[in-house]
């Protein structure tokens, strides 16, 4: 069965949510994201996707998050990380308070069907001042300048025209995984944009927090989606970010409908009220990571055990 794994945006707590979901699925069904035919990562999801593509299991990634013990294979891979020579980084224009790409609005007016409002806003914000060099270098230690086959897709937004670009796809500019992940994580107005071939790229979540439709052309039979920024159906939330989570869920629902119309079986994991309580309102709080991993893992284990048909589907993928 051809399988796709989609890992959405959500900051550091979103990264932890992904790891909780994936470790629980591995424990209960044997589902291992590393064996998926296609892995799509956006923003925080791109970090997990890149590490999976470097053969780090979700359990080992979770252990690295809270300083726990790695598996023997994880320790071996971590020790194999080699110093990476400074990768060529295109120089960015001096940051100011002007919009990063004022022309994005005009580009959107010419092709309104091709862009999303969030992506347009990304170009209208000033460039951030926090560097993504640490992200870029950390991923480069795992992959160097090689792209690991055609199964890894990293989503970013090209600021000048607010268009989504999927690094790792045939139509995207060629770059290394570290640069692609840094671009996907470059939150507009906070992180400095990442330049590839003279174009500025920012967080892929501006187009869609999940970008699950990216796998349509691959024709997967099973699509597993982890969406940290929405919330589970039928489980409303009264938290201050409820409207944002509802909007994300609606984006995701459209993508899921597209996939199901193509005949794919789609399994979606979204935060429960307990997960949302563990995540809190600040997605960049690293200290919450281990708590979020545990909460998400507990939610997923309970769901899988309560639904034998779901467990069977994931076991027989």
PDB file of C-alpha atoms in Angstrom:
ATOM      1  CA  UNK A   1       0.000   0.000   0.000  1.00  0.00           C
ATOM      2  CA  UNK A   2       1.417   3.353  -1.073  1.00  0.00           C
ATOM      3  CA  UNK A   3       1.460   5.588   1.984  1.00  0.00           C
ATOM      4  CA  UNK A   4       1.888   9.334   2.550  1.00  0.00           C
ATOM      5  CA  UNK A   5       2.569  11.064   5.857  1.00  0.00           C
ATOM      6  CA  UNK A   6       1.670  14.747   6.259  1.00  0.00           C
ATOM      7  CA  UNK A   7       3.101  16.739   9.169  1.00  0.00           C
ATOM      8  CA  UNK A   8       1.628  20.204   9.653  1.00  0.00           C
ATOM      9  CA  UNK A   9       2.774  23.492  11.147  1.00  0.00           C
ATOM     10  CA  UNK A  10       2.548  24.351  14.832  1.00  0.00           C
ATOM     11  CA  UNK A  11       5.775  25.655  16.353  1.00  0.00           C
ATOM     12  CA  UNK A  12       7.761  23.757  18.965  1.00  0.00           C
ATOM     13  CA  UNK A  13       4.647  22.364  20.634  1.00  0.00           C
ATOM     14  CA  UNK A  14       3.487  21.233  17.196  1.00  0.00           C
ATOM     15  CA  UNK A  15       6.758  19.389  16.690  1.00  0.00           C
ATOM     16  CA  UNK A  16       6.192  17.655  20.036  1.00  0.00           C
ATOM     17  CA  UNK A  17       2.609  16.779  19.051  1.00  0.00           C
ATOM     18  CA  UNK A  18       3.882  15.070  15.884  1.00  0.00           C
ATOM     19  CA  UNK A  19       6.356  13.038  17.899  1.00  0.00           C
ATOM     20  CA  UNK A  20       3.677  11.957  20.386  1.00  0.00           C
ATOM     21  CA  UNK A  21       1.386  10.865  17.552  1.00  0.00           C
ATOM     22  CA  UNK A  22       4.111   8.962  15.720  1.00  0.00           C
ATOM     23  CA  UNK A  23       5.574   7.228  18.775  1.00  0.00           C
ATOM     24  CA  UNK A  24       2.095   6.038  19.797  1.00  0.00           C
ATOM     25  CA  UNK A  25       1.354   4.771  16.283  1.00  0.00           C
ATOM     26  CA  UNK A  26       4.647   2.889  16.221  1.00  0.00           C
ATOM     27  CA  UNK A  27       3.892   1.314  19.604  1.00  0.00           C
ATOM     28  CA  UNK A  28       0.291   0.316  18.839  1.00  0.00           C
ATOM     29  CA  UNK A  29       0.327  -0.485  15.114  1.00  0.00           C
ATOM     30  CA  UNK A  30       3.934  -0.590  13.955  1.00  0.00           C
ATOM     31  CA  UNK A  31       3.350   2.430  11.700  1.00  0.00           C
ATOM     32  CA  UNK A  32       6.756   4.021  11.129  1.00  0.00           C
ATOM     33  CA  UNK A  33       6.929   7.355   9.340  1.00  0.00           C
ATOM     34  CA  UNK A  34      10.355   6.456   8.000  1.00  0.00           C
ATOM     35  CA  UNK A  35       8.813   3.836   5.716  1.00  0.00           C
ATOM     36  CA  UNK A  36       6.196   6.141   4.167  1.00  0.00           C
ATOM     37  CA  UNK A  37       6.562   6.568   0.415  1.00  0.00           C
ATOM     38  CA  UNK A  38       6.021  10.324   0.709  1.00  0.00           C
ATOM     39  CA  UNK A  39       6.517  12.610   3.718  1.00  0.00           C
ATOM     40  CA  UNK A  40       5.294  16.214   3.525  1.00  0.00           C
ATOM     41  CA  UNK A  41       6.495  18.668   6.160  1.00  0.00           C
ATOM     42  CA  UNK A  42       5.418  22.244   6.796  1.00  0.00           C
ATOM     43  CA  UNK A  43       7.198  24.494   9.306  1.00  0.00           C
ATOM     44  CA  UNK A  44       7.501  22.447  12.534  1.00  0.00           C
ATOM     45  CA  UNK A  45       6.465  19.390  10.547  1.00  0.00           C
ATOM     46  CA  UNK A  46       9.415  19.896   8.208  1.00  0.00           C
ATOM     47  CA  UNK A  47      11.811  19.388  11.136  1.00  0.00           C
ATOM     48  CA  UNK A  48      10.267  16.015  11.979  1.00  0.00           C
ATOM     49  CA  UNK A  49      10.022  15.059   8.305  1.00  0.00           C
ATOM     50  CA  UNK A  50      13.704  15.830   7.683  1.00  0.00           C
ATOM     51  CA  UNK A  51      14.773  13.804  10.721  1.00  0.00           C
ATOM     52  CA  UNK A  52      12.609  10.858   9.604  1.00  0.00           C
ATOM     53  CA  UNK A  53      14.250  11.074   6.175  1.00  0.00           C
ATOM     54  CA  UNK A  54      17.624  10.855   7.962  1.00  0.00           C
ATOM     55  CA  UNK A  55      16.350   7.606   9.577  1.00  0.00           C
ATOM     56  CA  UNK A  56      15.774   8.968  13.084  1.00  0.00           C
ATOM     57  CA  UNK A  57      12.691   7.291  14.546  1.00  0.00           C
ATOM     58  CA  UNK A  58       9.987   9.359  16.216  1.00  0.00           C
ATOM     59  CA  UNK A  59      10.925   7.779  19.554  1.00  0.00           C
ATOM     60  CA  UNK A  60      14.542   8.871  19.191  1.00  0.00           C
ATOM     61  CA  UNK A  61      13.476  12.363  18.157  1.00  0.00           C
ATOM     62  CA  UNK A  62      11.274  12.559  21.252  1.00  0.00           C
ATOM     63  CA  UNK A  63      14.182  11.380  23.403  1.00  0.00           C
ATOM     64  CA  UNK A  64      16.388  14.132  21.973  1.00  0.00           C
ATOM     65  CA  UNK A  65      13.653  16.637  22.780  1.00  0.00           C
ATOM     66  CA  UNK A  66      13.736  15.890  26.528  1.00  0.00           C
ATOM     67  CA  UNK A  67      17.264  14.557  26.967  1.00  0.00           C
ATOM     68  CA  UNK A  68      16.168  10.922  27.265  1.00  0.00           C
ATOM     69  CA  UNK A  69      18.080   7.814  26.235  1.00  0.00           C
ATOM     70  CA  UNK A  70      18.256   7.066  22.523  1.00  0.00           C
ATOM     71  CA  UNK A  71      17.985   3.609  21.017  1.00  0.00           C
ATOM     72  CA  UNK A  72      21.259   1.944  19.987  1.00  0.00           C
ATOM     73  CA  UNK A  73      20.559   2.770  16.333  1.00  0.00           C
ATOM     74  CA  UNK A  74      19.687   6.346  17.271  1.00  0.00           C
ATOM     75  CA  UNK A  75      22.942   6.770  19.195  1.00  0.00           C
ATOM     76  CA  UNK A  76      24.859   5.365  16.262  1.00  0.00           C
ATOM     77  CA  UNK A  77      23.248   7.799  13.830  1.00  0.00           C
ATOM     78  CA  UNK A  78      23.758  10.724  16.184  1.00  0.00           C
ATOM     79  CA  UNK A  79      27.433   9.884  16.562  1.00  0.00           C
ATOM     80  CA  UNK A  80      27.721   9.666  12.787  1.00  0.00           C
ATOM     81  CA  UNK A  81      26.758  13.313  12.387  1.00  0.00           C
ATOM     82  CA  UNK A  82      29.683  15.006  10.798  1.00  0.00           C
ATOM     83  CA  UNK A  83      30.788  18.628  10.929  1.00  0.00           C
ATOM     84  CA  UNK A  84      29.308  20.418   7.951  1.00  0.00           C
ATOM     85  CA  UNK A  85      31.327  23.017   6.062  1.00  0.00           C
ATOM     86  CA  UNK A  86      29.636  26.394   5.921  1.00  0.00           C
ATOM     87  CA  UNK A  87      26.968  26.078   3.260  1.00  0.00           C
ATOM     88  CA  UNK A  88      26.681  28.922   0.808  1.00  0.00           C
ATOM     89  CA  UNK A  89      23.889  31.208   1.966  1.00  0.00           C
ATOM     90  CA  UNK A  90      22.524  33.865  -0.314  1.00  0.00           C
ATOM     91  CA  UNK A  91      22.870  37.303   1.218  1.00  0.00           C
ATOM     92  CA  UNK A  92      19.620  38.882   2.313  1.00  0.00           C
ATOM     93  CA  UNK A  93      18.902  42.581   1.892  1.00  0.00           C
ATOM     94  CA  UNK A  94      19.213  44.654   5.032  1.00  0.00           C
ATOM     95  CA  UNK A  95      16.161  44.241   7.227  1.00  0.00           C
ATOM     96  CA  UNK A  96      13.975  47.291   7.592  1.00  0.00           C
ATOM     97  CA  UNK A  97      10.394  48.037   8.509  1.00  0.00           C
ATOM     98  CA  UNK A  98       9.188  47.958   4.923  1.00  0.00           C
ATOM     99  CA  UNK A  99       7.127  45.011   3.664  1.00  0.00           C
ATOM    100  CA  UNK A 100       9.255  42.041   2.681  1.00  0.00           C
ATOM    101  CA  UNK A 101       7.531  41.790  -0.704  1.00  0.00           C
ATOM    102  CA  UNK A 102       5.056  44.586  -1.362  1.00  0.00           C
ATOM    103  CA  UNK A 103       4.482  43.167  -4.854  1.00  0.00           C
ATOM    104  CA  UNK A 104       2.796  40.107  -3.358  1.00  0.00           C
ATOM    105  CA  UNK A 105      -0.496  41.996  -3.247  1.00  0.00           C
ATOM    106  CA  UNK A 106      -0.320  42.834  -6.950  1.00  0.00           C
ATOM    107  CA  UNK A 107       0.659  39.271  -7.801  1.00  0.00           C
ATOM    108  CA  UNK A 108      -2.305  38.012  -5.810  1.00  0.00           C
ATOM    109  CA  UNK A 109      -4.646  40.382  -7.673  1.00  0.00           C
ATOM    110  CA  UNK A 110      -3.458  38.955 -10.995  1.00  0.00           C
ATOM    111  CA  UNK A 111      -3.949  35.307  -9.915  1.00  0.00           C
ATOM    112  CA  UNK A 112      -6.299  35.323  -6.903  1.00  0.00           C
ATOM    113  CA  UNK A 113      -7.141  31.626  -7.314  1.00  0.00           C
ATOM    114  CA  UNK A 114      -3.501  30.630  -6.939  1.00  0.00           C
ATOM    115  CA  UNK A 115      -2.717  32.221  -3.559  1.00  0.00           C
ATOM    116  CA  UNK A 116      -4.064  32.205  -0.020  1.00  0.00           C
ATOM    117  CA  UNK A 117      -4.658  35.288   2.181  1.00  0.00           C
ATOM    118  CA  UNK A 118      -2.144  34.106   4.771  1.00  0.00           C
ATOM    119  CA  UNK A 119       0.530  33.802   2.105  1.00  0.00           C
ATOM    120  CA  UNK A 120      -0.152  37.334   0.871  1.00  0.00           C
ATOM    121  CA  UNK A 121       0.109  38.699   4.413  1.00  0.00           C
ATOM    122  CA  UNK A 122       3.471  36.911   4.725  1.00  0.00           C
ATOM    123  CA  UNK A 123       4.902  39.153   2.028  1.00  0.00           C
ATOM    124  CA  UNK A 124       3.384  42.335   3.439  1.00  0.00           C
ATOM    125  CA  UNK A 125       5.044  41.959   6.844  1.00  0.00           C
ATOM    126  CA  UNK A 126       8.568  43.322   7.337  1.00  0.00           C
ATOM    127  CA  UNK A 127      11.409  40.817   7.351  1.00  0.00           C
ATOM    128  CA  UNK A 128      12.086  39.320  10.747  1.00  0.00           C
ATOM    129  CA  UNK A 129      15.421  39.664  12.492  1.00  0.00           C
ATOM    130  CA  UNK A 130      15.897  36.243  14.118  1.00  0.00           C
ATOM    131  CA  UNK A 131      18.138  33.992  12.065  1.00  0.00           C
ATOM    132  CA  UNK A 132      17.254  30.461  10.982  1.00  0.00           C
ATOM    133  CA  UNK A 133      20.938  29.497  10.717  1.00  0.00           C
ATOM    134  CA  UNK A 134      20.678  27.112  13.682  1.00  0.00           C
ATOM    135  CA  UNK A 135      17.822  25.203  12.026  1.00  0.00           C
ATOM    136  CA  UNK A 136      19.637  25.124   8.721  1.00  0.00           C
ATOM    137  CA  UNK A 137      22.904  23.886  10.179  1.00  0.00           C
ATOM    138  CA  UNK A 138      21.258  21.266  12.392  1.00  0.00           C
ATOM    139  CA  UNK A 139      19.448  19.677   9.441  1.00  0.00           C
ATOM    140  CA  UNK A 140      22.550  19.999   7.259  1.00  0.00           C
ATOM    141  CA  UNK A 141      24.410  17.832   9.765  1.00  0.00           C
ATOM    142  CA  UNK A 142      21.940  15.057   8.957  1.00  0.00           C
ATOM    143  CA  UNK A 143      21.759  15.452   5.178  1.00  0.00           C
ATOM    144  CA  UNK A 144      24.666  17.575   3.970  1.00  0.00           C
ATOM    145  CA  UNK A 145      23.896  18.944   0.510  1.00  0.00           C
ATOM    146  CA  UNK A 146      22.164  15.794  -0.725  1.00  0.00           C
ATOM    147  CA  UNK A 147      18.397  15.492  -1.056  1.00  0.00           C
ATOM    148  CA  UNK A 148      17.218  12.059   0.191  1.00  0.00           C
ATOM    149  CA  UNK A 149      15.316  10.822  -2.866  1.00  0.00           C
ATOM    150  CA  UNK A 150      11.959  12.052  -4.141  1.00  0.00           C
ATOM    151  CA  UNK A 151       9.846  11.113  -1.120  1.00  0.00           C
ATOM    152  CA  UNK A 152      10.606  14.167   1.046  1.00  0.00           C
ATOM    153  CA  UNK A 153       8.601  17.338   0.352  1.00  0.00           C
ATOM    154  CA  UNK A 154       9.120  20.584   2.264  1.00  0.00           C
ATOM    155  CA  UNK A 155       6.589  23.405   1.854  1.00  0.00           C
ATOM    156  CA  UNK A 156       7.422  27.110   1.900  1.00  0.00           C
ATOM    157  CA  UNK A 157       5.933  30.332   0.531  1.00  0.00           C
ATOM    158  CA  UNK A 158       7.764  32.454  -2.063  1.00  0.00           C
ATOM    159  CA  UNK A 159       7.278  35.973  -0.775  1.00  0.00           C
ATOM    160  CA  UNK A 160       7.318  37.901  -4.046  1.00  0.00           C
ATOM    161  CA  UNK A 161       4.162  36.289  -5.416  1.00  0.00           C
ATOM    162  CA  UNK A 162       2.719  34.507  -2.332  1.00  0.00           C
ATOM    163  CA  UNK A 163       2.923  31.153  -4.134  1.00  0.00           C
ATOM    164  CA  UNK A 164       3.556  27.847  -2.393  1.00  0.00           C
ATOM    165  CA  UNK A 165       6.775  26.117  -3.396  1.00  0.00           C
ATOM    166  CA  UNK A 166       7.306  22.465  -2.509  1.00  0.00           C
ATOM    167  CA  UNK A 167      11.021  21.792  -2.197  1.00  0.00           C
ATOM    168  CA  UNK A 168      11.848  18.249  -3.254  1.00  0.00           C
ATOM    169  CA  UNK A 169       9.303  18.332  -6.104  1.00  0.00           C
ATOM    170  CA  UNK A 170      10.413  18.534  -9.758  1.00  0.00           C
ATOM    171  CA  UNK A 171       9.133  22.098 -10.215  1.00  0.00           C
ATOM    172  CA  UNK A 172      10.953  23.564  -7.188  1.00  0.00           C
ATOM    173  CA  UNK A 173      14.388  25.232  -7.168  1.00  0.00           C
ATOM    174  CA  UNK A 174      17.172  22.841  -6.234  1.00  0.00           C
ATOM    175  CA  UNK A 175      18.533  23.375  -2.728  1.00  0.00           C
ATOM    176  CA  UNK A 176      19.714  21.365   0.280  1.00  0.00           C
ATOM    177  CA  UNK A 177      17.361  20.011   2.956  1.00  0.00           C
ATOM    178  CA  UNK A 178      18.685  22.366   5.639  1.00  0.00           C
ATOM    179  CA  UNK A 179      17.890  25.436   3.556  1.00  0.00           C
ATOM    180  CA  UNK A 180      14.448  24.097   2.622  1.00  0.00           C
ATOM    181  CA  UNK A 181      13.546  23.376   6.248  1.00  0.00           C
ATOM    182  CA  UNK A 182      14.828  26.778   7.374  1.00  0.00           C
ATOM    183  CA  UNK A 183      12.631  28.409   4.710  1.00  0.00           C
ATOM    184  CA  UNK A 184       9.610  26.367   5.778  1.00  0.00           C
ATOM    185  CA  UNK A 185      10.146  27.442   9.407  1.00  0.00           C
ATOM    186  CA  UNK A 186      10.771  31.149   8.689  1.00  0.00           C
ATOM    187  CA  UNK A 187       7.768  32.673  10.483  1.00  0.00           C
ATOM    188  CA  UNK A 188       7.054  36.016   8.745  1.00  0.00           C
ATOM    189  CA  UNK A 189       7.966  39.078  10.773  1.00  0.00           C
ATOM    190  CA  UNK A 190       9.962  37.012  13.286  1.00  0.00           C
ATOM    191  CA  UNK A 191      12.551  34.956  11.416  1.00  0.00           C
ATOM    192  CA  UNK A 192      14.652  36.341   8.602  1.00  0.00           C
ATOM    193  CA  UNK A 193      13.467  34.997   5.239  1.00  0.00           C
ATOM    194  CA  UNK A 194      15.575  32.375   3.514  1.00  0.00           C
ATOM    195  CA  UNK A 195      16.849  33.140   0.017  1.00  0.00           C
ATOM    196  CA  UNK A 196      17.085  30.582  -2.789  1.00  0.00           C
ATOM    197  CA  UNK A 197      17.941  31.664  -6.343  1.00  0.00           C
ATOM    198  CA  UNK A 198      17.438  35.282  -5.325  1.00  0.00           C
ATOM    199  CA  UNK A 199      13.917  34.764  -4.003  1.00  0.00           C
ATOM    200  CA  UNK A 200      12.851  35.167  -0.376  1.00  0.00           C
ATOM    201  CA  UNK A 201      10.967  32.242   1.184  1.00  0.00           C
ATOM    202  CA  UNK A 202       8.975  32.158   4.405  1.00  0.00           C
ATOM    203  CA  UNK A 203       6.903  29.742   6.472  1.00  0.00           C
ATOM    204  CA  UNK A 204       4.892  27.275   4.362  1.00  0.00           C
ATOM    205  CA  UNK A 205       2.041  27.505   6.862  1.00  0.00           C
ATOM    206  CA  UNK A 206       1.090  30.806   5.234  1.00  0.00           C
ATOM    207  CA  UNK A 207      -0.385  28.828   2.342  1.00  0.00           C
ATOM    208  CA  UNK A 208      -1.814  25.987   4.407  1.00  0.00           C
ATOM    209  CA  UNK A 209      -0.967  24.736   7.904  1.00  0.00           C
ATOM    210  CA  UNK A 210      -0.980  21.165   6.543  1.00  0.00           C
ATOM    211  CA  UNK A 211      -0.546  21.242   2.727  1.00  0.00           C
ATOM    212  CA  UNK A 212      -1.982  17.725   2.519  1.00  0.00           C
ATOM    213  CA  UNK A 213      -3.039  18.296  -1.096  1.00  0.00           C
ATOM    214  CA  UNK A 214       0.647  18.120  -2.082  1.00  0.00           C
ATOM    215  CA  UNK A 215       0.382  14.311  -2.193  1.00  0.00           C
ATOM    216  CA  UNK A 216      -2.534  14.253  -4.664  1.00  0.00           C
ATOM    217  CA  UNK A 217      -0.269  13.652  -7.636  1.00  0.00           C
ATOM    218  CA  UNK A 218       1.391  10.712  -5.884  1.00  0.00           C
ATOM    219  CA  UNK A 219      -1.841   8.753  -5.743  1.00  0.00           C
ATOM    220  CA  UNK A 220      -1.361   7.319  -2.235  1.00  0.00           C
ATOM    221  CA  UNK A 221      -3.803   4.692  -1.001  1.00  0.00           C
ATOM    222  CA  UNK A 222      -3.355   5.777   2.624  1.00  0.00           C
ATOM    223  CA  UNK A 223      -2.651   9.291   3.923  1.00  0.00           C
ATOM    224  CA  UNK A 224      -1.848   9.840   7.606  1.00  0.00           C
ATOM    225  CA  UNK A 225      -2.088  13.487   8.687  1.00  0.00           C
ATOM    226  CA  UNK A 226      -0.893  15.059  11.942  1.00  0.00           C
ATOM    227  CA  UNK A 227      -2.374  18.539  12.361  1.00  0.00           C
ATOM    228  CA  UNK A 228      -1.257  20.298  15.577  1.00  0.00           C
ATOM    229  CA  UNK A 229      -2.983  23.622  14.840  1.00  0.00           C
ATOM    230  CA  UNK A 230      -6.561  22.351  14.545  1.00  0.00           C
ATOM    231  CA  UNK A 231      -8.646  20.337  17.015  1.00  0.00           C
ATOM    232  CA  UNK A 232     -10.429  16.997  16.967  1.00  0.00           C
ATOM    233  CA  UNK A 233     -13.938  16.920  15.435  1.00  0.00           C
ATOM    234  CA  UNK A 234     -16.747  16.960  17.942  1.00  0.00           C
ATOM    235  CA  UNK A 235     -14.468  18.262  20.657  1.00  0.00           C
ATOM    236  CA  UNK A 236     -14.935  22.007  20.748  1.00  0.00           C
ATOM    237  CA  UNK A 237     -12.516  24.179  22.606  1.00  0.00           C
ATOM    238  CA  UNK A 238     -13.081  27.410  24.488  1.00  0.00           C
ATOM    239  CA  UNK A 239      -9.460  28.482  24.513  1.00  0.00           C
ATOM    240  CA  UNK A 240      -8.550  31.945  23.144  1.00  0.00           C
ATOM    241  CA  UNK A 241      -7.116  30.345  19.980  1.00  0.00           C
ATOM    242  CA  UNK A 242     -10.361  28.487  19.204  1.00  0.00           C
ATOM    243  CA  UNK A 243     -11.145  30.563  16.099  1.00  0.00           C
ATOM    244  CA  UNK A 244      -7.681  29.972  14.675  1.00  0.00           C
ATOM    245  CA  UNK A 245      -7.972  26.235  15.294  1.00  0.00           C
ATOM    246  CA  UNK A 246     -11.405  26.173  13.674  1.00  0.00           C
ATOM    247  CA  UNK A 247     -10.078  27.967  10.581  1.00  0.00           C
ATOM    248  CA  UNK A 248      -7.206  25.485  10.310  1.00  0.00           C
ATOM    249  CA  UNK A 249      -9.625  22.579  10.660  1.00  0.00           C
ATOM    250  CA  UNK A 250     -11.675  23.950   7.781  1.00  0.00           C
ATOM    251  CA  UNK A 251      -8.592  24.242   5.570  1.00  0.00           C
ATOM    252  CA  UNK A 252      -7.715  20.672   6.473  1.00  0.00           C
ATOM    253  CA  UNK A 253     -11.247  19.404   5.797  1.00  0.00           C
ATOM    254  CA  UNK A 254     -11.058  20.706   2.225  1.00  0.00           C
ATOM    255  CA  UNK A 255      -7.757  18.949   1.654  1.00  0.00           C
ATOM    256  CA  UNK A 256      -9.085  15.712   3.126  1.00  0.00           C
ATOM    257  CA  UNK A 257     -12.120  15.842   0.814  1.00  0.00           C
ATOM    258  CA  UNK A 258      -9.818  16.234  -2.189  1.00  0.00           C
ATOM    259  CA  UNK A 259      -7.784  13.216  -1.150  1.00  0.00           C
ATOM    260  CA  UNK A 260     -10.837  11.049  -0.517  1.00  0.00           C
ATOM    261  CA  UNK A 261     -12.302  11.979  -3.906  1.00  0.00           C
ATOM    262  CA  UNK A 262      -9.127  10.543  -5.397  1.00  0.00           C
ATOM    263  CA  UNK A 263      -9.777   7.273  -3.561  1.00  0.00           C
ATOM    264  CA  UNK A 264      -7.297   7.643  -0.692  1.00  0.00           C
ATOM    265  CA  UNK A 265      -8.053   6.440   2.812  1.00  0.00           C
ATOM    266  CA  UNK A 266      -7.256   9.350   5.116  1.00  0.00           C
ATOM    267  CA  UNK A 267      -6.528   9.168   8.854  1.00  0.00           C
ATOM    268  CA  UNK A 268      -6.240  12.512  10.666  1.00  0.00           C
ATOM    269  CA  UNK A 269      -4.797  13.137  14.125  1.00  0.00           C
ATOM    270  CA  UNK A 270      -5.719  16.468  15.719  1.00  0.00           C
ATOM    271  CA  UNK A 271      -5.262  17.683  19.308  1.00  0.00           C
ATOM    272  CA  UNK A 272      -7.816  16.636  21.898  1.00  0.00           C
ATOM    273  CA  UNK A 273      -8.793  19.067  24.700  1.00  0.00           C
ATOM    274  CA  UNK A 274      -6.143  17.375  26.876  1.00  0.00           C
ATOM    275  CA  UNK A 275      -3.518  17.908  24.168  1.00  0.00           C
ATOM    276  CA  UNK A 276      -4.509  21.553  23.754  1.00  0.00           C
ATOM    277  CA  UNK A 277      -4.231  22.100  27.511  1.00  0.00           C
ATOM    278  CA  UNK A 278      -0.722  20.610  27.441  1.00  0.00           C
ATOM    279  CA  UNK A 279       0.270  22.746  24.447  1.00  0.00           C
ATOM    280  CA  UNK A 280      -0.910  26.059  25.888  1.00  0.00           C
ATOM    281  CA  UNK A 281      -1.191  29.256  23.870  1.00  0.00           C
ATOM    282  CA  UNK A 282       2.485  29.841  23.070  1.00  0.00           C
ATOM    283  CA  UNK A 283       3.593  27.367  20.380  1.00  0.00           C
ATOM    284  CA  UNK A 284       7.253  28.329  20.826  1.00  0.00           C
ATOM    285  CA  UNK A 285       7.591  27.152  24.450  1.00  0.00           C
ATOM    286  CA  UNK A 286      10.199  24.429  24.223  1.00  0.00           C
ATOM    287  CA  UNK A 287       9.792  23.443  27.885  1.00  0.00           C
ATOM    288  CA  UNK A 288       6.307  22.136  27.143  1.00  0.00           C
ATOM    289  CA  UNK A 289       7.651  19.658  24.593  1.00  0.00           C
ATOM    290  CA  UNK A 290       7.924  16.490  26.735  1.00  0.00           C
ATOM    291  CA  UNK A 291       4.489  17.102  28.292  1.00  0.00           C
ATOM    292  CA  UNK A 292       2.923  17.512  24.847  1.00  0.00           C
ATOM    293  CA  UNK A 293       4.595  14.328  23.568  1.00  0.00           C
ATOM    294  CA  UNK A 294       3.139  12.341  26.473  1.00  0.00           C
ATOM    295  CA  UNK A 295      -0.336  13.847  26.144  1.00  0.00           C
ATOM    296  CA  UNK A 296      -0.533  13.270  22.378  1.00  0.00           C
ATOM    297  CA  UNK A 297       0.770   9.719  22.699  1.00  0.00           C
ATOM    298  CA  UNK A 298      -1.846   8.918  25.345  1.00  0.00           C
ATOM    299  CA  UNK A 299      -4.652  10.368  23.181  1.00  0.00           C
ATOM    300  CA  UNK A 300      -3.570   8.403  20.116  1.00  0.00           C
ATOM    301  CA  UNK A 301      -3.138   5.120  21.996  1.00  0.00           C
ATOM    302  CA  UNK A 302      -6.644   5.446  23.411  1.00  0.00           C
ATOM    303  CA  UNK A 303      -8.098   6.205  19.976  1.00  0.00           C
ATOM    304  CA  UNK A 304      -6.329   3.294  18.266  1.00  0.00           C
ATOM    305  CA  UNK A 305      -7.296   0.808  20.967  1.00  0.00           C
ATOM    306  CA  UNK A 306     -10.927   1.971  20.815  1.00  0.00           C
ATOM    307  CA  UNK A 307     -11.115   1.518  17.040  1.00  0.00           C
ATOM    308  CA  UNK A 308      -9.975  -1.924  15.865  1.00  0.00           C
ATOM    309  CA  UNK A 309     -10.639  -1.010  12.214  1.00  0.00           C
ATOM    310  CA  UNK A 310      -8.197   1.914  12.481  1.00  0.00           C
ATOM    311  CA  UNK A 311      -5.559  -0.292  14.012  1.00  0.00           C
ATOM    312  CA  UNK A 312      -6.059  -2.877  11.257  1.00  0.00           C
ATOM    313  CA  UNK A 313      -5.752  -0.235   8.543  1.00  0.00           C
ATOM    314  CA  UNK A 314      -2.484   1.117   9.914  1.00  0.00           C
ATOM    315  CA  UNK A 315      -1.026  -2.342  10.587  1.00  0.00           C
ATOM    316  CA  UNK A 316      -1.823  -3.540   7.055  1.00  0.00           C
ATOM    317  CA  UNK A 317      -0.653  -0.433   5.210  1.00  0.00           C
TER     318      UNK A 317
END
